[in-house]
Coordinates of C-alpha atoms in Angstrom, one line a residue:
X1 CA -54.9 -20.6 0.6
X2 CA -56.2 -21.2 -2.9
X3 CA -57.6 -24.6 -3.7
X4 CA -59.2 -27.2 -1.4
X5 CA -57.5 -30.0 0.5
X6 CA -59.5 -32.5 -1.7
X7 CA -58.2 -30.9 -4.8
X8 CA -54.6 -31.0 -3.5
X9 CA -55.0 -34.7 -2.7
X10 CA -56.2 -35.5 -6.3
X11 CA -53.2 -33.5 -7.6
X12 CA -50.7 -35.4 -5.4
X13 CA -52.2 -38.8 -6.6
X14 CA -51.9 -37.8 -10.3
X15 CA -48.3 -36.7 -9.7
X16 CA -47.5 -40.0 -8.0
X17 CA -49.0 -42.1 -10.9
X18 CA -47.1 -40.1 -13.5
X19 CA -43.7 -40.6 -11.7
X20 CA -44.1 -44.2 -10.8
X21 CA -42.2 -45.4 -13.9
X22 CA -39.1 -43.7 -12.7
X23 CA -38.5 -45.0 -9.2
X24 CA -35.6 -42.7 -8.3
X25 CA -37.3 -39.6 -9.7
X26 CA -40.5 -40.7 -8.0
X27 CA -38.9 -40.8 -4.5
X28 CA -37.1 -37.5 -5.0
X29 CA -40.3 -35.7 -6.1
X30 CA -42.4 -37.4 -3.4
X31 CA -39.9 -36.1 -0.8
X32 CA -40.2 -32.6 -2.2
X33 CA -44.0 -32.8 -2.3
X34 CA -44.1 -33.9 1.4
X35 CA -41.8 -31.0 2.3
X36 CA -44.1 -28.5 0.5
X37 CA -47.2 -30.1 2.0
X38 CA -45.7 -29.7 5.5
X39 CA -44.8 -26.1 4.8
X40 CA -48.3 -25.5 3.6
X41 CA -49.6 -27.0 6.9
X42 CA -47.4 -24.7 8.9
X43 CA -48.7 -21.6 7.0
X44 CA -52.3 -22.8 7.5
X45 CA -51.6 -23.3 11.2
X46 CA -50.5 -19.7 11.5
X47 CA -53.3 -18.4 9.3
X48 CA -56.0 -20.4 11.0
X49 CA -54.9 -19.1 14.4
X50 CA -54.9 -15.5 13.1
X51 CA -58.3 -15.9 11.4
X52 CA -59.9 -17.4 14.5
X53 CA -58.7 -14.5 16.6
X54 CA -59.9 -11.9 14.1
X55 CA -63.3 -13.6 13.5
X56 CA -64.0 -14.2 17.1
X57 CA -62.6 -11.0 18.6
X58 CA -64.6 -10.1 21.6
X59 CA -65.8 -13.7 22.1
X60 CA -64.6 -16.3 24.5
X61 CA -62.1 -18.0 22.2
X62 CA -59.8 -19.3 24.9
X63 CA -60.7 -21.6 27.7
X64 CA -61.0 -19.8 31.0
X65 CA -59.5 -22.8 32.8
X66 CA -57.0 -25.5 31.9
X67 CA -55.6 -28.3 34.0
X68 CA -52.1 -27.8 32.7
X69 CA -50.7 -24.4 31.7
X70 CA -47.3 -24.3 30.1
X71 CA -45.8 -20.8 29.7
X72 CA -43.3 -20.7 26.8
X73 CA -43.4 -22.6 23.5
X74 CA -39.9 -24.1 23.3
X75 CA -38.3 -27.5 23.8
X76 CA -38.8 -27.7 27.5
X77 CA -42.6 -27.0 27.2
X78 CA -43.0 -29.6 24.5
X79 CA -41.0 -32.2 26.5
X80 CA -43.2 -31.4 29.5
X81 CA -46.4 -31.7 27.4
X82 CA -45.4 -35.1 26.1
X83 CA -44.4 -36.3 29.5
X84 CA -47.7 -35.1 31.0
X85 CA -49.7 -36.9 28.3
X86 CA -47.6 -40.1 28.8
X87 CA -48.5 -40.2 32.5
X88 CA -52.1 -39.0 32.0
X89 CA -53.3 -39.9 28.5
X90 CA -56.5 -37.8 29.0
X91 CA -54.6 -34.7 30.1
X92 CA -55.5 -31.3 28.6
X93 CA -52.5 -29.1 28.1
X94 CA -52.3 -25.6 26.9
X95 CA -49.0 -24.1 25.7
X96 CA -48.8 -20.3 25.5
X97 CA -46.1 -19.1 23.2
X98 CA -45.1 -15.6 22.1
X99 CA -43.8 -17.0 18.8
X100 CA -45.9 -17.5 15.7
X101 CA -44.9 -21.2 15.2
X102 CA -45.6 -24.4 17.2
X103 CA -42.7 -25.9 19.2
X104 CA -39.5 -26.6 17.3
X105 CA -35.8 -27.5 17.8
X106 CA -33.3 -24.6 17.9
X107 CA -30.0 -26.4 17.3
X108 CA -30.5 -26.8 13.5
X109 CA -30.9 -23.1 13.2
X110 CA -27.1 -22.7 13.6
X111 CA -26.1 -26.2 12.3
X112 CA -27.7 -28.5 9.7
X113 CA -30.1 -26.0 8.1
X114 CA -27.2 -24.0 6.8
X115 CA -25.7 -27.0 5.0
X116 CA -28.9 -27.9 3.2
X117 CA -28.9 -28.0 -0.6
X118 CA -32.6 -27.2 -0.7
X119 CA -33.2 -23.7 -2.2
X120 CA -36.5 -23.5 -0.3
X121 CA -35.1 -24.5 3.1
X122 CA -36.2 -21.2 4.7
X123 CA -39.8 -22.2 3.9
X124 CA -39.8 -25.9 4.4
X125 CA -37.5 -25.8 7.4
X126 CA -36.6 -29.4 6.6
X127 CA -33.0 -30.5 6.7
X128 CA -30.8 -33.6 6.3
X129 CA -29.2 -34.7 9.5
X130 CA -25.5 -35.7 9.5
X131 CA -26.8 -39.3 9.1
X132 CA -28.5 -38.4 5.8
X133 CA -32.1 -38.7 7.2
X134 CA -34.4 -35.8 6.5
X135 CA -36.7 -34.3 9.1
X136 CA -38.5 -31.2 10.0
X137 CA -37.4 -28.6 12.5
X138 CA -40.8 -28.9 14.2
X139 CA -41.4 -31.6 16.8
X140 CA -44.8 -32.4 15.5
X141 CA -46.9 -31.2 12.5
X142 CA -49.8 -28.8 13.1
X143 CA -52.3 -31.7 12.9
X144 CA -50.9 -33.0 16.2
X145 CA -52.3 -30.1 18.2
X146 CA -55.8 -29.4 19.3
X147 CA -57.3 -25.9 18.6
X148 CA -57.2 -23.9 21.9
X149 CA -60.9 -23.2 21.8
X150 CA -61.6 -26.9 21.5
X151 CA -59.2 -28.2 24.1
X152 CA -61.6 -28.4 27.1
X153 CA -64.4 -30.1 25.0
X154 CA -62.0 -32.7 23.5
X155 CA -63.0 -36.1 24.9
X156 CA -59.5 -37.6 25.1
X157 CA -57.7 -34.4 25.9
X158 CA -54.7 -33.2 23.9
X159 CA -52.1 -30.4 23.5
X160 CA -53.0 -27.0 22.3
X161 CA -50.6 -24.2 21.3
X162 CA -51.7 -20.6 21.7
X163 CA -49.3 -18.6 19.5
X164 CA -48.5 -14.9 19.4
X165 CA -49.5 -14.5 23.1
X166 CA -47.5 -13.8 26.2
X167 CA -48.3 -14.3 29.9
X168 CA -47.5 -11.0 31.6
X169 CA -48.8 -11.7 35.2
X170 CA -48.9 -14.8 37.3
X171 CA -51.0 -15.0 40.5
X172 CA -49.8 -18.2 42.2
X173 CA -52.3 -17.8 45.1
X174 CA -55.3 -17.8 42.8
X175 CA -53.6 -20.1 40.2
X176 CA -54.4 -17.6 37.5
X177 CA -52.4 -16.2 34.5
X178 CA -53.0 -12.9 32.7
X179 CA -52.1 -12.6 29.0
X180 CA -50.9 -9.5 27.1
X181 CA -54.4 -9.1 25.5
X182 CA -56.0 -8.8 29.0
X183 CA -57.6 -12.3 29.1
X184 CA -57.2 -14.6 32.1
X185 CA -56.6 -18.3 32.3
X186 CA -56.8 -20.3 35.6
X187 CA -54.9 -23.5 36.0
X188 CA -54.3 -26.4 38.3
X189 CA -50.6 -26.9 37.5
X190 CA -48.3 -24.5 35.8
X191 CA -44.9 -24.7 34.1
X192 CA -42.7 -21.7 33.5
X193 CA -40.4 -22.5 30.5
X194 CA -39.9 -19.0 29.1
X195 CA -36.3 -19.6 27.9
X196 CA -34.2 -16.6 27.4
X197 CA -33.5 -13.5 25.2
X198 CA -30.2 -13.0 23.3
X199 CA -28.0 -10.5 24.9
X200 CA -26.8 -7.5 23.0
X201 CA -23.6 -5.5 23.3
X202 CA -23.5 -2.2 25.3
X203 CA -21.9 -0.6 22.2
X204 CA -24.8 -1.7 20.1
X205 CA -27.5 -0.7 22.7
X206 CA -26.2 2.8 22.7
X207 CA -25.7 3.0 19.0
X208 CA -28.1 4.6 16.4
X209 CA -31.2 3.0 15.0
X210 CA -29.3 2.5 11.7
X211 CA -26.9 0.2 13.6
X212 CA -29.6 -1.7 15.4
X213 CA -31.5 -2.3 12.1
X214 CA -28.4 -3.9 10.8
X215 CA -27.9 -6.1 13.8
X216 CA -29.3 -9.6 14.4
X217 CA -29.7 -11.2 17.8
X218 CA -29.9 -14.8 16.6
X219 CA -32.4 -17.0 18.4
X220 CA -35.6 -17.8 16.4
X221 CA -36.8 -19.1 13.0
X222 CA -37.3 -15.6 11.8
X223 CA -33.6 -14.8 12.6
X224 CA -32.5 -17.8 10.5
X225 CA -34.7 -16.7 7.6
X226 CA -33.5 -13.1 7.8
X227 CA -29.8 -14.0 8.1
X228 CA -30.0 -16.7 5.3
X229 CA -31.5 -14.1 3.0
X230 CA -28.9 -11.4 3.9
X231 CA -26.1 -13.8 3.3
X232 CA -26.8 -13.8 -0.4
X233 CA -27.3 -10.0 -0.6
X234 CA -24.7 -8.2 1.5
X235 CA -20.9 -8.1 1.0
X236 CA -19.9 -8.9 4.5
X237 CA -21.3 -10.2 7.8
X238 CA -19.5 -9.9 11.2
X239 CA -20.3 -12.3 14.0
X240 CA -19.4 -10.9 17.4
X241 CA -18.9 -13.7 19.9
X242 CA -16.6 -16.7 20.1
X243 CA -18.8 -19.2 21.9
X244 CA -20.9 -22.1 20.6
X245 CA -23.5 -20.1 18.6
X246 CA -21.0 -17.6 17.2
X247 CA -18.5 -20.3 16.1
X248 CA -21.2 -22.5 14.6
X249 CA -22.6 -19.6 12.6
X250 CA -19.1 -18.5 11.5
X251 CA -18.3 -22.0 10.1
X252 CA -21.7 -22.3 8.4
X253 CA -21.4 -18.8 6.8
X254 CA -17.8 -19.5 6.0
X255 CA -18.7 -22.6 4.0
X256 CA -21.2 -20.5 2.1
X257 CA -18.7 -17.8 1.5
X258 CA -16.4 -20.2 -0.3
X259 CA -19.1 -20.4 -3.0
X260 CA -19.8 -16.7 -3.1
X261 CA -18.3 -13.2 -2.6
X262 CA -19.4 -13.0 1.0
X263 CA -16.8 -11.9 3.5
X264 CA -17.4 -13.5 7.0
X265 CA -15.7 -12.0 10.0
X266 CA -15.8 -13.4 13.5
X267 CA -14.5 -11.4 16.5
X268 CA -14.4 -12.0 20.2
X269 CA -12.4 -10.8 23.3
X270 CA -10.8 -14.2 24.1
X271 CA -7.6 -15.5 22.5
X272 CA -9.4 -18.3 20.6
X273 CA -12.7 -19.8 19.7
X274 CA -14.7 -21.2 22.6
X275 CA -12.0 -19.7 24.8
X276 CA -14.3 -19.8 27.9
X277 CA -14.9 -23.5 27.5
X278 CA -11.9 -25.2 25.9
X279 CA -8.3 -25.2 27.2
X280 CA -6.1 -22.7 25.4
X281 CA -4.3 -25.1 23.2
X282 CA -7.6 -26.6 21.9
X283 CA -9.2 -23.2 21.6
X284 CA -6.4 -22.0 19.3
X285 CA -6.6 -25.2 17.3
X286 CA -10.3 -24.6 16.8
X287 CA -9.6 -21.1 15.7
X288 CA -7.3 -22.4 12.9
X289 CA -10.1 -24.8 11.9
X290 CA -12.6 -21.9 11.7
X291 CA -10.1 -19.9 9.6
X292 CA -9.8 -22.8 7.2
X293 CA -13.6 -22.6 6.7
X294 CA -13.1 -19.2 5.1
X295 CA -13.6 -17.0 8.2
X296 CA -11.5 -14.0 9.0
X297 CA -11.1 -14.5 12.8
X298 CA -10.1 -11.4 14.9
X299 CA -9.2 -12.5 18.4
X300 CA -8.6 -10.3 21.5
X301 CA -11.2 -8.0 20.1
X302 CA -13.2 -5.8 22.6
X303 CA -15.9 -3.7 20.9
X304 CA -15.7 0.0 21.9
X305 CA -18.4 1.4 19.5
X306 CA -20.4 0.7 16.4
X307 CA -21.5 3.4 14.0
X308 CA -23.1 3.7 10.6
X309 CA -21.9 5.9 7.8
X310 CA -21.5 5.9 4.1
X311 CA -23.6 2.7 3.8
X312 CA -21.4 0.7 6.1
X313 CA -21.2 -0.3 9.8
X314 CA -17.9 0.8 11.4
X315 CA -16.8 -1.3 14.4
X316 CA -14.1 0.4 16.6
X317 CA -12.2 -1.9 18.9
X318 CA -10.6 -0.8 22.2
X319 CA -7.1 -1.4 20.8
X320 CA -7.7 1.0 17.9
X321 CA -8.5 -1.5 15.2
X322 CA -11.3 -0.7 12.8
X323 CA -13.6 -3.1 11.0
X324 CA -16.1 -2.3 8.2
X325 CA -19.0 -4.6 7.6
X326 CA -22.6 -4.6 6.2
X327 CA -24.3 -6.6 9.0
X328 CA -23.6 -7.7 12.6
X329 CA -24.7 -10.8 14.3
X330 CA -24.4 -10.6 18.1
X331 CA -23.9 -14.0 19.7
X332 CA -22.8 -13.1 23.2
X333 CA -25.1 -15.2 25.4
X334 CA -28.6 -15.4 26.7
X335 CA -30.5 -13.6 29.4
X336 CA -33.1 -15.8 31.1
X337 CA -36.7 -14.4 30.8
X338 CA -37.8 -13.9 34.4
X339 CA -40.4 -11.1 34.1
X340 CA -43.0 -13.2 35.9
X341 CA -40.9 -13.3 39.1
X342 CA -42.3 -10.1 40.6
X343 CA -46.0 -10.8 40.1
X344 CA -45.6 -14.5 41.1
X345 CA -43.3 -13.8 44.1
X346 CA -40.6 -16.2 42.8
X347 CA -37.0 -16.2 43.9
X348 CA -34.3 -15.4 41.4
X349 CA -30.7 -16.5 41.7
X350 CA -28.3 -13.7 42.1
X351 CA -25.2 -15.6 40.7
X352 CA -26.6 -17.6 37.8
X353 CA -29.8 -15.8 37.0
X354 CA -33.1 -17.7 36.5
X355 CA -35.7 -18.9 38.9
X356 CA -34.4 -20.9 41.9
X357 CA -36.2 -24.2 42.1
X358 CA -35.9 -27.3 44.4
X359 CA -34.7 -30.7 43.4
X360 CA -38.1 -31.5 41.8
X361 CA -37.8 -28.2 39.8
X362 CA -40.7 -26.7 41.8
X363 CA -40.6 -23.0 42.5
X364 CA -43.9 -22.6 44.4
X365 CA -46.9 -24.7 45.1
X366 CA -48.3 -25.9 41.7
X367 CA -45.6 -24.0 39.8
X368 CA -42.5 -25.6 38.2
X369 CA -39.7 -24.2 36.1
X370 CA -37.7 -26.0 33.3
X371 CA -35.2 -25.2 30.6
X372 CA -33.0 -22.1 30.3
X373 CA -34.9 -20.2 33.0
X374 CA -34.4 -22.8 35.7
X375 CA -31.6 -22.4 38.3
X376 CA -31.5 -25.8 40.0
X377 CA -29.3 -27.5 42.6
X378 CA -27.1 -30.3 41.3
X379 CA -26.1 -32.6 44.2
X380 CA -22.8 -33.3 42.6
X381 CA -21.8 -30.0 41.1
X382 CA -23.8 -27.4 43.1
X383 CA -26.3 -24.8 41.9
X384 CA -26.4 -24.4 38.2
X385 CA -28.3 -23.0 35.2
X386 CA -27.9 -24.7 31.9
X387 CA -28.8 -23.4 28.4
X388 CA -28.6 -26.4 26.2
X389 CA -31.1 -28.6 24.2
X390 CA -30.6 -31.8 26.2
X391 CA -31.2 -29.9 29.4
X392 CA -34.4 -28.5 28.1
X393 CA -35.5 -32.0 27.2
X394 CA -34.5 -33.5 30.5
X395 CA -35.8 -30.8 32.7
X396 CA -39.0 -30.4 30.7
X397 CA -39.7 -34.1 30.9
X398 CA -39.1 -34.3 34.6
X399 CA -41.2 -31.2 35.3
X400 CA -44.0 -32.8 33.4
X401 CA -43.8 -36.0 35.4
X402 CA -43.8 -34.1 38.6
X403 CA -46.8 -32.0 37.5
X404 CA -48.6 -35.4 37.4
X405 CA -47.5 -36.3 40.9
X406 CA -44.2 -38.2 40.4
X407 CA -42.2 -36.1 42.9
X408 CA -38.9 -37.2 41.3
X409 CA -35.6 -35.3 42.0
X410 CA -33.4 -33.9 39.2
X411 CA -30.4 -36.2 39.0
X412 CA -29.6 -36.6 35.3
X413 CA -26.5 -34.9 34.0
X414 CA -27.6 -33.3 30.7
X415 CA -25.1 -33.2 27.9
X416 CA -24.5 -30.6 25.2
X417 CA -22.8 -30.6 21.8
X418 CA -21.4 -28.3 19.2
X419 CA -20.5 -29.1 15.6
X420 CA -18.2 -27.0 13.5
X421 CA -19.8 -28.4 10.3
X422 CA -20.0 -32.2 9.5
X423 CA -16.3 -32.9 10.2
X424 CA -15.5 -31.6 13.7
X425 CA -17.7 -31.7 16.7
X426 CA -17.6 -32.3 20.4
X427 CA -19.9 -33.4 23.2
X428 CA -19.6 -32.2 26.8
X429 CA -21.1 -32.8 30.2
X430 CA -20.8 -31.2 33.6
X431 CA -18.9 -28.0 34.3
X432 CA -16.6 -27.2 31.4
X433 CA -14.9 -24.0 32.2
X434 CA -11.4 -23.1 30.8
X435 CA -10.6 -21.4 34.1
X436 CA -10.5 -24.9 35.7
X437 CA -7.4 -27.2 35.6
X438 CA -7.7 -29.6 32.7
X439 CA -6.0 -32.8 31.6
X440 CA -6.4 -33.8 27.9
X441 CA -5.6 -37.2 26.3
X442 CA -5.6 -37.3 22.5
X443 CA -5.2 -39.7 19.6
X444 CA -5.0 -39.6 15.9
X445 CA -8.5 -39.4 14.3
X446 CA -9.7 -41.8 11.6
X447 CA -12.2 -41.2 8.9
X448 CA -15.1 -42.3 11.1
X449 CA -14.3 -39.8 13.8
X450 CA -16.6 -37.0 12.6
X451 CA -20.2 -35.9 13.6
X452 CA -21.3 -37.0 10.1
X453 CA -19.9 -40.6 10.3
X454 CA -21.0 -41.0 13.9
X455 CA -24.5 -40.0 13.0
X456 CA -24.5 -42.4 10.0
X457 CA -23.4 -45.3 12.1
X458 CA -25.7 -44.7 15.1
X459 CA -28.7 -43.6 13.1
X460 CA -29.2 -40.7 15.5
X461 CA -29.6 -37.0 14.4
X462 CA -30.3 -34.4 17.1
X463 CA -28.0 -35.7 19.9
X464 CA -29.6 -36.2 23.3
X465 CA -28.8 -38.7 25.9
X466 CA -32.2 -38.5 27.6
X467 CA -33.4 -41.9 26.3
X468 CA -30.3 -44.0 27.0
X469 CA -28.6 -44.8 30.2
X470 CA -25.7 -47.3 29.9
X471 CA -24.2 -49.2 32.8
X472 CA -20.6 -48.3 33.0
X473 CA -17.9 -50.1 35.0
X474 CA -14.9 -47.9 35.7
X475 CA -12.4 -50.7 35.4
X476 CA -10.7 -52.1 32.3
X477 CA -9.1 -55.4 31.4
X478 CA -5.3 -54.7 31.2
X479 CA -5.0 -57.3 28.4
X480 CA -7.0 -55.2 26.0
X481 CA -5.8 -51.7 27.0
X482 CA -3.7 -49.7 24.5
X483 CA -1.0 -47.6 26.0
X484 CA -2.0 -44.0 26.4
X485 CA -0.5 -41.2 24.4
X486 CA 1.6 -38.5 25.9
X487 CA 0.1 -35.3 27.3
X488 CA -1.1 -32.7 24.7
X489 CA 1.9 -30.5 25.1
X490 CA 4.1 -33.4 23.8
X491 CA 1.9 -34.2 20.9
X492 CA 2.3 -31.1 18.9
X493 CA -0.8 -29.6 17.4
X494 CA -2.7 -32.7 16.3
X495 CA -5.9 -33.0 18.2
X496 CA -7.8 -35.4 16.0
X497 CA -9.9 -36.9 18.8
X498 CA -9.6 -37.1 22.5
X499 CA -10.9 -36.5 26.0
X500 CA -10.5 -33.4 28.2
X501 CA -11.1 -33.7 31.9
X502 CA -12.0 -30.6 34.0
X503 CA -11.0 -30.8 37.6
X504 CA -12.1 -29.2 40.9
X505 CA -10.3 -30.2 44.0
X506 CA -8.7 -33.1 41.9
X507 CA -12.2 -34.5 41.1
X508 CA -13.5 -34.6 37.6
X509 CA -16.5 -32.2 37.3
X510 CA -16.6 -31.9 33.5
X511 CA -15.7 -33.8 30.4
X512 CA -15.3 -32.8 26.7
X513 CA -15.3 -35.6 24.2
X514 CA -13.6 -34.2 21.1
X515 CA -14.6 -36.0 18.0
X516 CA -15.6 -39.0 20.2
X517 CA -19.3 -39.9 20.0
X518 CA -21.8 -42.2 21.8
X519 CA -19.6 -42.4 24.9
X520 CA -21.6 -40.0 27.1
X521 CA -22.8 -42.6 29.6
X522 CA -19.1 -43.2 30.6
X523 CA -18.5 -39.5 31.2
X524 CA -21.7 -39.2 33.2
X525 CA -20.7 -42.1 35.4
X526 CA -17.3 -40.6 36.1
X527 CA -18.9 -37.3 37.3
X528 CA -21.5 -39.1 39.3
X529 CA -18.9 -41.2 41.2
X530 CA -17.0 -38.1 42.1
X531 CA -13.8 -39.9 42.9
X532 CA -10.2 -38.7 42.6
X533 CA -8.2 -40.5 39.9
X534 CA -4.4 -40.9 40.2
X535 CA -3.9 -41.2 36.5
X536 CA -6.5 -39.8 34.1
X537 CA -4.6 -41.4 31.2
X538 CA -6.0 -44.7 32.5
X539 CA -9.5 -43.2 32.8
X540 CA -9.3 -42.0 29.2
X541 CA -8.9 -45.6 28.1
X542 CA -12.5 -46.2 29.0
X543 CA -13.5 -44.1 26.0
X544 CA -11.6 -46.4 23.5
X545 CA -10.0 -43.4 21.9
X546 CA -7.2 -45.5 20.4
X547 CA -9.7 -47.6 18.3
X548 CA -8.8 -47.6 14.6

């Protein structure tokens, strides 16, 4: 990078003095400068890591032994590292990541980043949360981390991130990991938090290279940057998939398309958006919402083949329909990364995928698993594997505690959320499967019943219930209860806000809070109690859905 750090400091000071007369302009410019400075730090982090590897090639750059080895550089690993350091302030933790960046949050890649007004957002990776506060996608700046080659000599320990490397072999008997460059690292405790890889479609996998080059499997920062750039260059983008990611990206691109000539198409095999999660009536309502965002939604669409000719991708559906587009985004789920199972002798789950772990998230002696790749046993809901941000935080944090000797079982019901822009969003917990019987209770929404307003009032941004546990009493004072509304079928198509209960053997096993926020502890308590309820309209009153 040209210029010295000292020179940049003098430049920043001069800018601040010049702008001090105009307070508003001063704060705006200072915010921009901080964003640029953090972006520079991220670039320097990657360049420094590359330079050290090139300059010291053939030398012992990496420690041959670390007390705590975390495989994977995502949310679960970072949560575990933070948990380990909280329990053992002198701990030395090495994160090995096959990405080029330090740990970061994935949710903004399909949510807030797309609604940023910053023309340099792909470089700064800073965004305004729905509450208006600005933050970086990265959990910590590069200065937080210790260089890998300095980790073992650091007096007070720390966290190091080795980027661009992958663990390819794990010997659990010898407590040793082999990296893709042939180097070995021994450990005392190891966490596998390898996440997952986006699934592709069979029709795309057997298509030509021309098709594959024009297909994005959306997952990483590089995918966001690539798709953001493409959205201003191509004429049309087709998103295949009607789940969380596909619907979020469709709404985000649809909003952008309203200000440009971009055509946004979303197709999926279900009859409506989030059809595998939401009951049919709410799924269809959501589809109409997505259409209003400027998206051409094609439901009941099963892709038969994809070809490339005359400069366009041609998507053929099984019912004979044809769609032309410039680029495809496949958002059809995640495949857990379990390549280490064979070498480590770890058990995989045949039904849900992922590594099978016990209640303490332990797979073998001195080996734990967290995040997307962990298949755990839930004492209330049975064996599960969860692919959401809050679960990565919860399971990573617990695994980190147990790696320091806590021996705590996994009991916390993690939540997840999805926002279709700043105006419509929902939070959910437990098993939310549209194949289950459901009961929904809805009310008219007010101006404050949006993700944006909820974030503004609560002061929260990335939603996670891991730091708050409310005490909930499943009883209500009849003198303050508002009479419940009729069932959804009697309300027409107005689903402004409400609660959807998912039932198994007449017991609530899942809850969706539709445009209702900061009520997750109530839903968690209902599932934890595992009781049958004669009238779920009465239970819905606990969420205060009739508040004005």
